mmCIF file of C-alpha atoms and ligand atoms in Angstrom:
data_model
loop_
_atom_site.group_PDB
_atom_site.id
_atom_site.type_symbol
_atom_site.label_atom_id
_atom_site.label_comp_id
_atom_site.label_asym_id
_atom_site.label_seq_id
_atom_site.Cartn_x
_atom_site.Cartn_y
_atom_site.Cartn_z
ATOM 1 C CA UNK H 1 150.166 64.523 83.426
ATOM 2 C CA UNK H 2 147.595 62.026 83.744
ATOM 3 C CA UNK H 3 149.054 58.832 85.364
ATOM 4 C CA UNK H 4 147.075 55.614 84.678
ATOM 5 C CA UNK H 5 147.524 53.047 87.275
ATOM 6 C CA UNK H 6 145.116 50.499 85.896
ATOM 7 C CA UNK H 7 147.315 48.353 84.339
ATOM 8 C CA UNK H 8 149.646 48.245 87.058
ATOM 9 C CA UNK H 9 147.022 47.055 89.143
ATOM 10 C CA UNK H 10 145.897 44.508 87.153
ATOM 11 C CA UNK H 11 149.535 43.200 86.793
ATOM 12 C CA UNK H 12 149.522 43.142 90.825
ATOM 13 C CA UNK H 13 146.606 41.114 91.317
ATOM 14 C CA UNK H 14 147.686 37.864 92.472
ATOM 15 C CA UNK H 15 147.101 34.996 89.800
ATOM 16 C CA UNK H 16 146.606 32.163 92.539
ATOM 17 C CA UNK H 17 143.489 30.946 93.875
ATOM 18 C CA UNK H 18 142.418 29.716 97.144
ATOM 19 C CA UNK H 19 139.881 28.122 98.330
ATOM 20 C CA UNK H 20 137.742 30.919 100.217
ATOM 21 C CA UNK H 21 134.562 28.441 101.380
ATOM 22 C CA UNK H 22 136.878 26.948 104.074
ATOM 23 C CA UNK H 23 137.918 27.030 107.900
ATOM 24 C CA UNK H 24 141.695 27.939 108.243
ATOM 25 C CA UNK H 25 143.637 28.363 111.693
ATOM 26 C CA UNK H 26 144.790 32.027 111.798
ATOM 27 C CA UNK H 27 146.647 31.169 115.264
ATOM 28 C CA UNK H 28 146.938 29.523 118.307
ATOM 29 C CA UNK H 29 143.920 30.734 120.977
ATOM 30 C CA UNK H 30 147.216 30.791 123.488
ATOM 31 C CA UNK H 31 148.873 33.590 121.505
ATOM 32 C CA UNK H 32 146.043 36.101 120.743
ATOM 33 C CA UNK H 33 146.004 38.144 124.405
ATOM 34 C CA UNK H 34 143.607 40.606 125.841
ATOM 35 C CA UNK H 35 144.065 44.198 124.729
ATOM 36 C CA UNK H 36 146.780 43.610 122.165
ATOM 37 C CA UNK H 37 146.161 43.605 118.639
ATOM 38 C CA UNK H 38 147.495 40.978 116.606
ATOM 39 C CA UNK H 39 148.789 41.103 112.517
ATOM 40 C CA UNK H 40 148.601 37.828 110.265
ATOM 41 C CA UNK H 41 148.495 37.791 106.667
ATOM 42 C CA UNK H 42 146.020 34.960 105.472
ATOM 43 C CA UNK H 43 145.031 34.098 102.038
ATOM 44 C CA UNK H 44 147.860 37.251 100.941
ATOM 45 C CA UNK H 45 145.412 39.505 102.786
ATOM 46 C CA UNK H 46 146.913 41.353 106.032
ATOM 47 C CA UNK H 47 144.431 40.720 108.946
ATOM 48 C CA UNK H 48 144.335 41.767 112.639
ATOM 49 C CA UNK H 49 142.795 39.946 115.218
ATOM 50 C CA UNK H 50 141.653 41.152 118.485
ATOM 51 C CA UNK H 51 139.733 40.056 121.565
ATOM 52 C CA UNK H 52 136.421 41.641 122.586
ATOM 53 C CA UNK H 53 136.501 42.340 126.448
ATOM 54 C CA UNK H 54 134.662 39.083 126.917
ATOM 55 C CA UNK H 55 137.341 37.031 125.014
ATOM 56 C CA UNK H 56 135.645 36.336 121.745
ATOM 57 C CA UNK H 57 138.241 36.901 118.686
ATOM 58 C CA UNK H 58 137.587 39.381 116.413
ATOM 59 C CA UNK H 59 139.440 39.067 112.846
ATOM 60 C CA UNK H 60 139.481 42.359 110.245
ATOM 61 C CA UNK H 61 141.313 43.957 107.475
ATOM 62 C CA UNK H 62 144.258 45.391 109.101
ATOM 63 C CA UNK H 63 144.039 48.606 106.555
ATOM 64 C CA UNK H 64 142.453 51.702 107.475
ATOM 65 C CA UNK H 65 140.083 53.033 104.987
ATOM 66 C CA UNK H 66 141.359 56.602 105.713
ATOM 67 C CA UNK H 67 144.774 56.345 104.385
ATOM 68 C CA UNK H 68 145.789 53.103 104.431
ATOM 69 C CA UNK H 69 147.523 52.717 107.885
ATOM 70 C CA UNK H 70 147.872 49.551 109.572
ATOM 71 C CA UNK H 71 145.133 49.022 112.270
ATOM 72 C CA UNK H 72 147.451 46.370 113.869
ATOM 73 C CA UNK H 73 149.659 49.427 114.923
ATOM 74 C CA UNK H 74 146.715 51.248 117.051
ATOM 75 C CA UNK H 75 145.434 50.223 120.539
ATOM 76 C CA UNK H 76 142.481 48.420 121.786
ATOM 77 C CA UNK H 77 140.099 50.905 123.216
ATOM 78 C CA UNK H 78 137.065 49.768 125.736
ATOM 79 C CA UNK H 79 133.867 48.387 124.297
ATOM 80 C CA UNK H 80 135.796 46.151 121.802
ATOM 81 C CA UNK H 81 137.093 49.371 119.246
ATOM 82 C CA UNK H 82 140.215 49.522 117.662
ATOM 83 C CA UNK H 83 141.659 52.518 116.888
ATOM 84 C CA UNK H 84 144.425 53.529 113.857
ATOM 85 C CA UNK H 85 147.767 54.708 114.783
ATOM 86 C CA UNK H 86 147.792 57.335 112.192
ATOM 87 C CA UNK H 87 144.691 59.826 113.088
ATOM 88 C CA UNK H 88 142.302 58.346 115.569
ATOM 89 C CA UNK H 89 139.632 56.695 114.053
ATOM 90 C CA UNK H 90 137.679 54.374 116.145
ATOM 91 C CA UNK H 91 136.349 50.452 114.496
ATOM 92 C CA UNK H 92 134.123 48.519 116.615
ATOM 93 C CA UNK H 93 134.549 44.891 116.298
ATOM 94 C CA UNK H 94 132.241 44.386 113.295
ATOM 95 C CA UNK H 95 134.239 46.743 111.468
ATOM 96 C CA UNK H 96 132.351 50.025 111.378
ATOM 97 C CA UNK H 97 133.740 53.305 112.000
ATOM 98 C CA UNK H 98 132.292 54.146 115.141
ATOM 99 C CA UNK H 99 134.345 57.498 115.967
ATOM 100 C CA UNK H 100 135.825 60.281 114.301
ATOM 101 C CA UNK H 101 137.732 62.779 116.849
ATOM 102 C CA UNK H 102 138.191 65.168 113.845
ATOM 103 C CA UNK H 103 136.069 67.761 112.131
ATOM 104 C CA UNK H 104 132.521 68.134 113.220
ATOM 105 C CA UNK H 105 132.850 64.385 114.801
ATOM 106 C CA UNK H 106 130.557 62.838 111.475
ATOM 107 C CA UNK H 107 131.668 58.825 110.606
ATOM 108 C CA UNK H 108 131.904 58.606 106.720
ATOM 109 C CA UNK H 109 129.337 55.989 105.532
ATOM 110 C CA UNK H 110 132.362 54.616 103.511
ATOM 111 C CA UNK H 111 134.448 54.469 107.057
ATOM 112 C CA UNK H 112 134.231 50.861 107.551
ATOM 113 C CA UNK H 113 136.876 47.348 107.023
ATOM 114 C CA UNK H 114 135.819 44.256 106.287
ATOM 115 C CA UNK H 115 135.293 41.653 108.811
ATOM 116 C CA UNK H 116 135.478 37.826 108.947
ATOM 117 C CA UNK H 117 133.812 35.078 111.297
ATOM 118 C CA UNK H 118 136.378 33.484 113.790
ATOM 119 C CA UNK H 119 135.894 30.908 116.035
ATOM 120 C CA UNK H 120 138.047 29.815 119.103
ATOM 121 C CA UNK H 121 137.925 26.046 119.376
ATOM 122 C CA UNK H 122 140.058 22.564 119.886
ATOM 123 C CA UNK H 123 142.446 25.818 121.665
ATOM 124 C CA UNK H 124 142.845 27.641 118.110
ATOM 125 C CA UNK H 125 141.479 30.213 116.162
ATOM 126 C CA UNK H 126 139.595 29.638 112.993
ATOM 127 C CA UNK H 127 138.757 32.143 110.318
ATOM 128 C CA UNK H 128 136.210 31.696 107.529
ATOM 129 C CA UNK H 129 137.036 34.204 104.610
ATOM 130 C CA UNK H 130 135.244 32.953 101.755
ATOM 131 C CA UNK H 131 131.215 34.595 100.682
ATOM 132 C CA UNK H 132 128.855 31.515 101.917
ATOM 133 C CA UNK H 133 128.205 31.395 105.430
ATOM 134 C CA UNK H 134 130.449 30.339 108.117
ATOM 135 C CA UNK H 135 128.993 26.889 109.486
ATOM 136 C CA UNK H 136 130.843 26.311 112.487
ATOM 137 C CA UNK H 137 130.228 22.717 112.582
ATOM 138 C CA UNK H 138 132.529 22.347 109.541
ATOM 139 C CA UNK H 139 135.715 22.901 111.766
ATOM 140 C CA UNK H 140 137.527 19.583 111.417
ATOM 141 C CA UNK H 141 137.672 17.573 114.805
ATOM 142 C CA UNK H 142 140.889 18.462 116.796
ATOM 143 C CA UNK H 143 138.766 17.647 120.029
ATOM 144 C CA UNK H 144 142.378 15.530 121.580
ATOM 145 C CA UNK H 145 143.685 19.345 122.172
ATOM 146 C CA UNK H 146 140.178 19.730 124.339
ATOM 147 C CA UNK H 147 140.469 19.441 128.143
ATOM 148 C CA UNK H 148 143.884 16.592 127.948
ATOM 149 C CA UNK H 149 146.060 17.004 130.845
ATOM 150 C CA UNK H 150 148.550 19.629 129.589
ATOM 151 C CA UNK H 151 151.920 17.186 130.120
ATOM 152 C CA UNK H 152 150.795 15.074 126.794
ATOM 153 C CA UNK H 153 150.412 17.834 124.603
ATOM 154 C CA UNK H 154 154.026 19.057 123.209
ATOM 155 C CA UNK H 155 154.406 22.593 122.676
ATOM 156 C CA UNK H 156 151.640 24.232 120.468
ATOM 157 C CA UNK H 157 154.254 25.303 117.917
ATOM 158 C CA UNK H 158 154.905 27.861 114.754
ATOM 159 C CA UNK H 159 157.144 27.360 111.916
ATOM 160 C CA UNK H 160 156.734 30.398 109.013
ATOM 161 C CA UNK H 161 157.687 28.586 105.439
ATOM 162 C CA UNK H 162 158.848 29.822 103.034
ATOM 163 C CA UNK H 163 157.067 27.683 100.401
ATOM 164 C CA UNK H 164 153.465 27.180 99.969
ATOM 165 C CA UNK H 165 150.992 25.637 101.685
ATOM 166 C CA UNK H 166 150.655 22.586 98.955
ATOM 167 C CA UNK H 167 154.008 22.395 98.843
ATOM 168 C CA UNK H 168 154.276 21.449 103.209
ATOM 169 C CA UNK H 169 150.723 19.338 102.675
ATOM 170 C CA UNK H 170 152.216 17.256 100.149
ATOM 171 C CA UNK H 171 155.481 16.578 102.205
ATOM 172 C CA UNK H 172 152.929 15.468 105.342
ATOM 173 C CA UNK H 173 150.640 13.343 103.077
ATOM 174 C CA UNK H 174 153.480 11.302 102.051
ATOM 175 C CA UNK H 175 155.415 9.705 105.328
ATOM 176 C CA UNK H 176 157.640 7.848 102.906
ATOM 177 C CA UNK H 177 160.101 10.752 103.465
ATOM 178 C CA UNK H 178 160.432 10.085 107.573
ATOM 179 C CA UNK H 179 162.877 6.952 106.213
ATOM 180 C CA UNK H 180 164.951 9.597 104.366
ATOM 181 C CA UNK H 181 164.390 12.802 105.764
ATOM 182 C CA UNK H 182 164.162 11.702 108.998
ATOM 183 C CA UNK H 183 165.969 8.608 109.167
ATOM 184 C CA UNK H 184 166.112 7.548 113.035
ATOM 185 C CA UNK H 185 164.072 10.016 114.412
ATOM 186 C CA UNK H 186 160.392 9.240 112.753
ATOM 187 C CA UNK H 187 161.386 6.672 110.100
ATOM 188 C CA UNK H 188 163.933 3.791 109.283
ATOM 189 C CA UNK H 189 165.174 1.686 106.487
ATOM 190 C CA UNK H 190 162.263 -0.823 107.810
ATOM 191 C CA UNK H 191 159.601 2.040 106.851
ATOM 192 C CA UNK H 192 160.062 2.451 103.501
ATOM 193 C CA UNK H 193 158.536 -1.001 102.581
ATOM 194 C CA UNK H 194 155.087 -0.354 104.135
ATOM 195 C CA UNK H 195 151.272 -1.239 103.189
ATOM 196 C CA UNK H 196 149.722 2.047 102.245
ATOM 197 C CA UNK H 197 145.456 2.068 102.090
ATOM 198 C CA UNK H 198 143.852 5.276 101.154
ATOM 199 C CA UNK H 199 139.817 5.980 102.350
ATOM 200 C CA UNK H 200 137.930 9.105 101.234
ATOM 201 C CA UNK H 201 134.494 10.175 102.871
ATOM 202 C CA UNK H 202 132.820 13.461 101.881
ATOM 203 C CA UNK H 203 135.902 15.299 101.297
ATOM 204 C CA UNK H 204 137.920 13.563 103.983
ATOM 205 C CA UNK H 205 140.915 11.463 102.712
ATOM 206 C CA UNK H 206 142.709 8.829 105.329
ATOM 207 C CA UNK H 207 145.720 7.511 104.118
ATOM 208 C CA UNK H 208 147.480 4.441 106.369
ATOM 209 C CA UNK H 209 150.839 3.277 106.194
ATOM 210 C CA UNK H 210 151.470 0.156 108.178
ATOM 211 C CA UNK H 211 155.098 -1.456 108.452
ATOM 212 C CA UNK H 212 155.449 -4.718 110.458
ATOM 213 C CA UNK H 213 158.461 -5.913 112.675
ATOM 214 C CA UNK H 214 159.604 -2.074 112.622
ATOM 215 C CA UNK H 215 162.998 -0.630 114.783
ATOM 216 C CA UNK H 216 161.467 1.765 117.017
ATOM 217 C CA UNK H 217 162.251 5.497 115.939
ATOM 218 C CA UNK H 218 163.583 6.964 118.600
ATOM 219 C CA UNK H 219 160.690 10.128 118.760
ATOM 220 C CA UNK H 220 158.559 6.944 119.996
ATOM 221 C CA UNK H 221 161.266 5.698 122.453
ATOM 222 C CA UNK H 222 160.298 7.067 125.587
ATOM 223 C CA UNK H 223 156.689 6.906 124.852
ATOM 224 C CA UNK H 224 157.161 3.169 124.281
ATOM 225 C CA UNK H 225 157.763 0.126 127.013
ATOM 226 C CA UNK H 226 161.373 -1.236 127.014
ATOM 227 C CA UNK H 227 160.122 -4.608 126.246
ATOM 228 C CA UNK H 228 158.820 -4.008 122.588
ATOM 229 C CA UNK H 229 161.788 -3.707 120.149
ATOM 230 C CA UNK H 230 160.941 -4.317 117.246
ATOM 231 C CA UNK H 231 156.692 -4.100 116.028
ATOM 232 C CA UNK H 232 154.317 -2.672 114.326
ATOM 233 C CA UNK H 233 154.801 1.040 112.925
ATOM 234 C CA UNK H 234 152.137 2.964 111.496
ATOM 235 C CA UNK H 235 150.989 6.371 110.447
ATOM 236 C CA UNK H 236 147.170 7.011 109.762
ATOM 237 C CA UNK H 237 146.350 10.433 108.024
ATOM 238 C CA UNK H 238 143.245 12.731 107.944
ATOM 239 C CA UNK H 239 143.443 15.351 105.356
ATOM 240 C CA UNK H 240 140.317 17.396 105.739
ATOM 241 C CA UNK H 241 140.289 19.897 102.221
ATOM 242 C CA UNK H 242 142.678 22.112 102.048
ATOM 243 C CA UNK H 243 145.492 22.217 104.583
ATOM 244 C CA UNK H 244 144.676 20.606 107.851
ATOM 245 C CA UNK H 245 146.216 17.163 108.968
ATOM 246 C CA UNK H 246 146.739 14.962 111.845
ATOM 247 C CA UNK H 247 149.520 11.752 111.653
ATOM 248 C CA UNK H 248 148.627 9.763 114.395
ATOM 249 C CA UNK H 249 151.629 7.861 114.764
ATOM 250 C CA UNK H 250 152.583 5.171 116.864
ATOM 251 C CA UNK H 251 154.195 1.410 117.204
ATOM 252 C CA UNK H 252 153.016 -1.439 118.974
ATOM 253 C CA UNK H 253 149.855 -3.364 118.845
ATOM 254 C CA UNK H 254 148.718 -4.600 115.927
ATOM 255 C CA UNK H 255 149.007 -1.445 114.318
ATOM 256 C CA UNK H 256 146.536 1.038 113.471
ATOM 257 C CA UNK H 257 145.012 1.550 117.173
ATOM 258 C CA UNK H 258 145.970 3.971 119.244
ATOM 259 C CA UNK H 259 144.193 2.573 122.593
ATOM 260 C CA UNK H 260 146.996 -0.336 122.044
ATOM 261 C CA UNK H 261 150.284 1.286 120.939
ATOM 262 C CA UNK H 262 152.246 4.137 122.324
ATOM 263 C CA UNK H 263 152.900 7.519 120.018
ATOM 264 C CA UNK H 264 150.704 10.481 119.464
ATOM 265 C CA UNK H 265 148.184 12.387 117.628
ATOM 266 C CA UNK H 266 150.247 14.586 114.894
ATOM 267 C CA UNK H 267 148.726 17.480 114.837
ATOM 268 C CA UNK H 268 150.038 19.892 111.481
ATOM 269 C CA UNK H 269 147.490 22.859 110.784
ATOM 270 C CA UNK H 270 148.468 24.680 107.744
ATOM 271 C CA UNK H 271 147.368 27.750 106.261
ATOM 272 C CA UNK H 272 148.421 29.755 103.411
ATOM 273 C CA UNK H 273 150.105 33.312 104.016
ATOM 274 C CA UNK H 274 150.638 34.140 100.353
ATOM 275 C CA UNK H 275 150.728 31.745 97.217
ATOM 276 C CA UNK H 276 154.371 31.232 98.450
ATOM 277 C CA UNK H 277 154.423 31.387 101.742
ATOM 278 C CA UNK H 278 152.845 29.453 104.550
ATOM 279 C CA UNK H 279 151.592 29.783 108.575
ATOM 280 C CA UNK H 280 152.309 26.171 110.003
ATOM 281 C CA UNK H 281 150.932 25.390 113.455
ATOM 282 C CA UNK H 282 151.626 21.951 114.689
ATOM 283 C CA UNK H 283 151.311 20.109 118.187
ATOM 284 C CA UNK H 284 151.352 16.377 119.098
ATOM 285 C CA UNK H 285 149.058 14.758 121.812
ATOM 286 C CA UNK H 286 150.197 11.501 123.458
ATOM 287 C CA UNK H 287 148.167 8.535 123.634
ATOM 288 C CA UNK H 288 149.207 5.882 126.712
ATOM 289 C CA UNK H 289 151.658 7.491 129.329
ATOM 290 C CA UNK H 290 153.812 4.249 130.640
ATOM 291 C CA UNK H 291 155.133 6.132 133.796
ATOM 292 C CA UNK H 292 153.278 7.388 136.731
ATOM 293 C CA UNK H 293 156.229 9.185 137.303
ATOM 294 C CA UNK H 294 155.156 13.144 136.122
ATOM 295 C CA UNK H 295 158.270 14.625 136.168
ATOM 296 C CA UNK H 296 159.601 12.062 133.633
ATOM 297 C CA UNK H 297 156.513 12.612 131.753
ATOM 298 C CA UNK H 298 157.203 16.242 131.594
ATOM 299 C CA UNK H 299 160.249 15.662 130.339
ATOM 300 C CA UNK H 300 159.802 13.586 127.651
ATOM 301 C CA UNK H 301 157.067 16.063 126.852
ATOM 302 C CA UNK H 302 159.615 18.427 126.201
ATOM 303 C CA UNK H 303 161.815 16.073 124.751
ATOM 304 C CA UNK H 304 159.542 15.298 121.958
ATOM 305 C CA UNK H 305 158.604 19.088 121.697
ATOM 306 C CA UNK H 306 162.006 19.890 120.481
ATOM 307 C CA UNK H 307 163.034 16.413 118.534
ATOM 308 C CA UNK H 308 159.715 18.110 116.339
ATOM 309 C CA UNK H 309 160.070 21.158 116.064
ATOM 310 C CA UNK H 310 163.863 19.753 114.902
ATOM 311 C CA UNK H 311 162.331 17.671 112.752
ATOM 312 C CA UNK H 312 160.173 19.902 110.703
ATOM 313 C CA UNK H 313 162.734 23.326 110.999
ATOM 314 C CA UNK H 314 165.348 21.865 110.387
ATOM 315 C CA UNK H 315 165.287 18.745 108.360
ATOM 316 C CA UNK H 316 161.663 19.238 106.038
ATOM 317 C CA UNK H 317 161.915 23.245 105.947
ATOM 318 C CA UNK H 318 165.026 23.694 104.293
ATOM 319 C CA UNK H 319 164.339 20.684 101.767
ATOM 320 C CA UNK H 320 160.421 21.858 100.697
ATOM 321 C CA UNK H 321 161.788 25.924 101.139
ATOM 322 C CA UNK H 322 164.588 24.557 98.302
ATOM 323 C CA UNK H 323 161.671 22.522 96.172
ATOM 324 C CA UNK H 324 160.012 25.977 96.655
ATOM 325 C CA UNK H 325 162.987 27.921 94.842
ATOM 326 C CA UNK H 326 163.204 25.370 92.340
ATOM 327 C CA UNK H 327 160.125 25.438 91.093
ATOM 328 C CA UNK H 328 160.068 29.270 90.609
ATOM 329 C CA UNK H 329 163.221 29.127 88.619
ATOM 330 C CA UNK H 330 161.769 27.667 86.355
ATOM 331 C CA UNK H 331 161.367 28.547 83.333
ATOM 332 C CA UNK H 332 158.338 26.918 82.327
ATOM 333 C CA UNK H 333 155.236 24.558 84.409
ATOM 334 C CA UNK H 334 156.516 21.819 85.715
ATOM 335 C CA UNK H 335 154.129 18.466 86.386
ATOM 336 C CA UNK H 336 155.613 16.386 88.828
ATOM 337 C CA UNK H 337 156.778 12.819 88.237
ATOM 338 C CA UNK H 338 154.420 10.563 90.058
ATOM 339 C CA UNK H 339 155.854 7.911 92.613
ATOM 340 C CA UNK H 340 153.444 5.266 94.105
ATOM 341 C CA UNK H 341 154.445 7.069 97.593
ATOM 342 C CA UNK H 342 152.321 10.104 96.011
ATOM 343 C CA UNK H 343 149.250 8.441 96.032
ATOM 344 C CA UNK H 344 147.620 10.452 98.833
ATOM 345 C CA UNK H 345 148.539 13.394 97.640
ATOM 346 C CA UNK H 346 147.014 13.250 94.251
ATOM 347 C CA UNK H 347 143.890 11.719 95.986
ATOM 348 C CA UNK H 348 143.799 15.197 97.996
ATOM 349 C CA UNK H 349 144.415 16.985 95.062
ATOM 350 C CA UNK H 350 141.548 15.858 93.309
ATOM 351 C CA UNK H 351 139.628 16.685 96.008
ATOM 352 C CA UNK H 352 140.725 19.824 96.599
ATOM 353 C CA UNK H 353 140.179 20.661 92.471
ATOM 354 C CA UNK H 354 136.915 19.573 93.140
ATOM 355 C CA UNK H 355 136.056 22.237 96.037
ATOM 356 C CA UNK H 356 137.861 25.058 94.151
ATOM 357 C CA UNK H 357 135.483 24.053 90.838
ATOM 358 C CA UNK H 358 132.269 24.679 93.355
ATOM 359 C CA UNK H 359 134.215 27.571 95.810
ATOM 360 C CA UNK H 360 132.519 30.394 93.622
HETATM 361 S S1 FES W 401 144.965 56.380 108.323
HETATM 362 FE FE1 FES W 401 143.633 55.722 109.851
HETATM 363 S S2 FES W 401 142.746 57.482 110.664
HETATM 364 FE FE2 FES W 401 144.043 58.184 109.068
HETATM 365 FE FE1 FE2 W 402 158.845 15.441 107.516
#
């Protein structure tokens, strides 16, 4: 009997779209060691990464062509090959089969993965997986990661949600929620009434929210001198199209300039695992220490590392995971209704709709 998968297929093939023509962060350069392969889905395609033996990443299909074992499973073999679990064939780093231990030792012209361009800088990984060239100099500036002294950069930190990418974009885009979500920690009741400006230059959007005569949250306690009580508050955005952010967010001063107020650069890198699923790096880097003393600064750098990580596990996750379920359950589209807190994220929506219109 003749089995015709075809339509099966076709019913598989995911209906979402991303935006291909576009640098994402696969991981953190930290995590990706020497000699051990390394599995990430991206853009609902499973990937492995590697290093060559002179460091530089190396980002494939993680699918044999033979039959269909994960690559991610084999070893890393000298001169930068990668070799399946399953029966021993051999990929270089470019993706061609380069040996075959079996039969009369011949490589299969069709013996060959797909690879993609990735690019270690601002200490992560970057992988380009869309059809025009990879320009390198389109990698959005994260140069406050590059050469800072180590105790004013919190943990570089992971968070796998359960929700889609949009979904965790839109809750960063909008700091409105900090006075709800995170009452205390990154917002108060002062917050909510705040003067929001939105910028947008070549596919960069910059939204500010400034509050005046603001409590100081306590994530910017420690950071902050004893004398200033109550100030400025602010939050400045950069959304560069689609997923990657930076907050810089800080009080004091007359708001808006980190050289005079004490907080951090926010950074939240987010990248899509499936259409409902999402890989969300995030680190902060501080601005002004106050304290000579290092050991205190070490501290609070862990301090804030966790109050973070608290924030976004366990008081945004399990609200956007929820919006997440929602939304699927129902049973037809749903258009959102629009606050004037959403603003920026329609702004980076249109944007983005924009890109995906000229991505093929
Ligand atoms: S599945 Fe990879 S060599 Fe057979
Ligand atoms: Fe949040």
């Amino acid at each position: 009997m003749k089995i015709d998968i075809a339509p099966v297929l076709a019913d598989a093939a995911p209906a979402h779209r991303y935006l291909r023509n576009a640098w994402y962060v696969a991981l953190w350069a930290q995590d990706l060691e020497p000699g051990k392969p390394f599995a990430r889905t991206i853009l609902s395609e499973p990937l492995v990464f590697f290093r060559r033996e002179d460091g530089r990443p190396v980002a494939m299909v993680d699918r044999c062509p033979h039959r269909f074992a994960a690559l991610s499973m084999g070893r890393i073999l000298p001169g930068d090959r990668i070799m399946c679990p399953y029966h021993g064939l051999e990929f270089g780093a470019d993706g061609a089969c380069v040996h075959n231990p079996h039969g009369n030792g011949q490589v299969p012209a069709t013996a060959r993965v797909r690879s993609y361009p990735v690019v270690e800088k601002h200490t992560l990984l970057w992988i380009w997986m869309g059809d025009r060239e990879a320009d390198e100099s389109l990698i959005p500036d994260y140069s406050c990661f590059d050469g800072v002294d180590p105790v004013r950069v919190s943990k570089r930190d992971y968070l796998r949600m359960d929700a889609s990418c949009e979904l965790v974009v839109n809750n960063l885009l909008d700091t409105s929620h900090t006075s709800y979500v995170h009452t205390g920690i990154l917002g108060t009741g002062d917050t909510v009434a705040a003067r929001t400006e939105i910028q947008e230059d070549r596919g960069t959007v910059r939204i500010s929210r400034i509050s005046d005569n603001s409590e100081v949250p306590s994530m910017y306690r420690d950071l902050t001198p004893a004398s200033i009580q109550r100030t400025t508050k602010w939050n400045l955005i950069r959304w560069n199209a689609p997923s990657n952010i930076i907050i810089q967010g800080g009080v004091g001063g007359p708001g808006g300039d980190p050289a005079q107020g004490f907080g951090y650069d926010g950074c939240h890198l987010l990248t899509p695992e499936t259409d409902r699923s999402a890989h969300y790096h995030f680190a902060a880097v501080r601005w002004n220490l106050i304290s000579d003393d290092m050991a205190e600064n070490e501290a609070i750098r862990q301090r804030i590392s966790q109050l973070r990580r608290f924030a976004f596990a366990d008081q945004d996750a399990p609200i956007i995971e929820m919006q997440q379920r929602r939304i699927d359950a129902s049973r037809e589209p749903l258009r959102p209704m629009l606050l004037s807190v959403d603003v920026g994220a329609v702004r980076c929506q249109r944007v983005l709709k924009q890109l995906l219109e000229n991505d093929r």
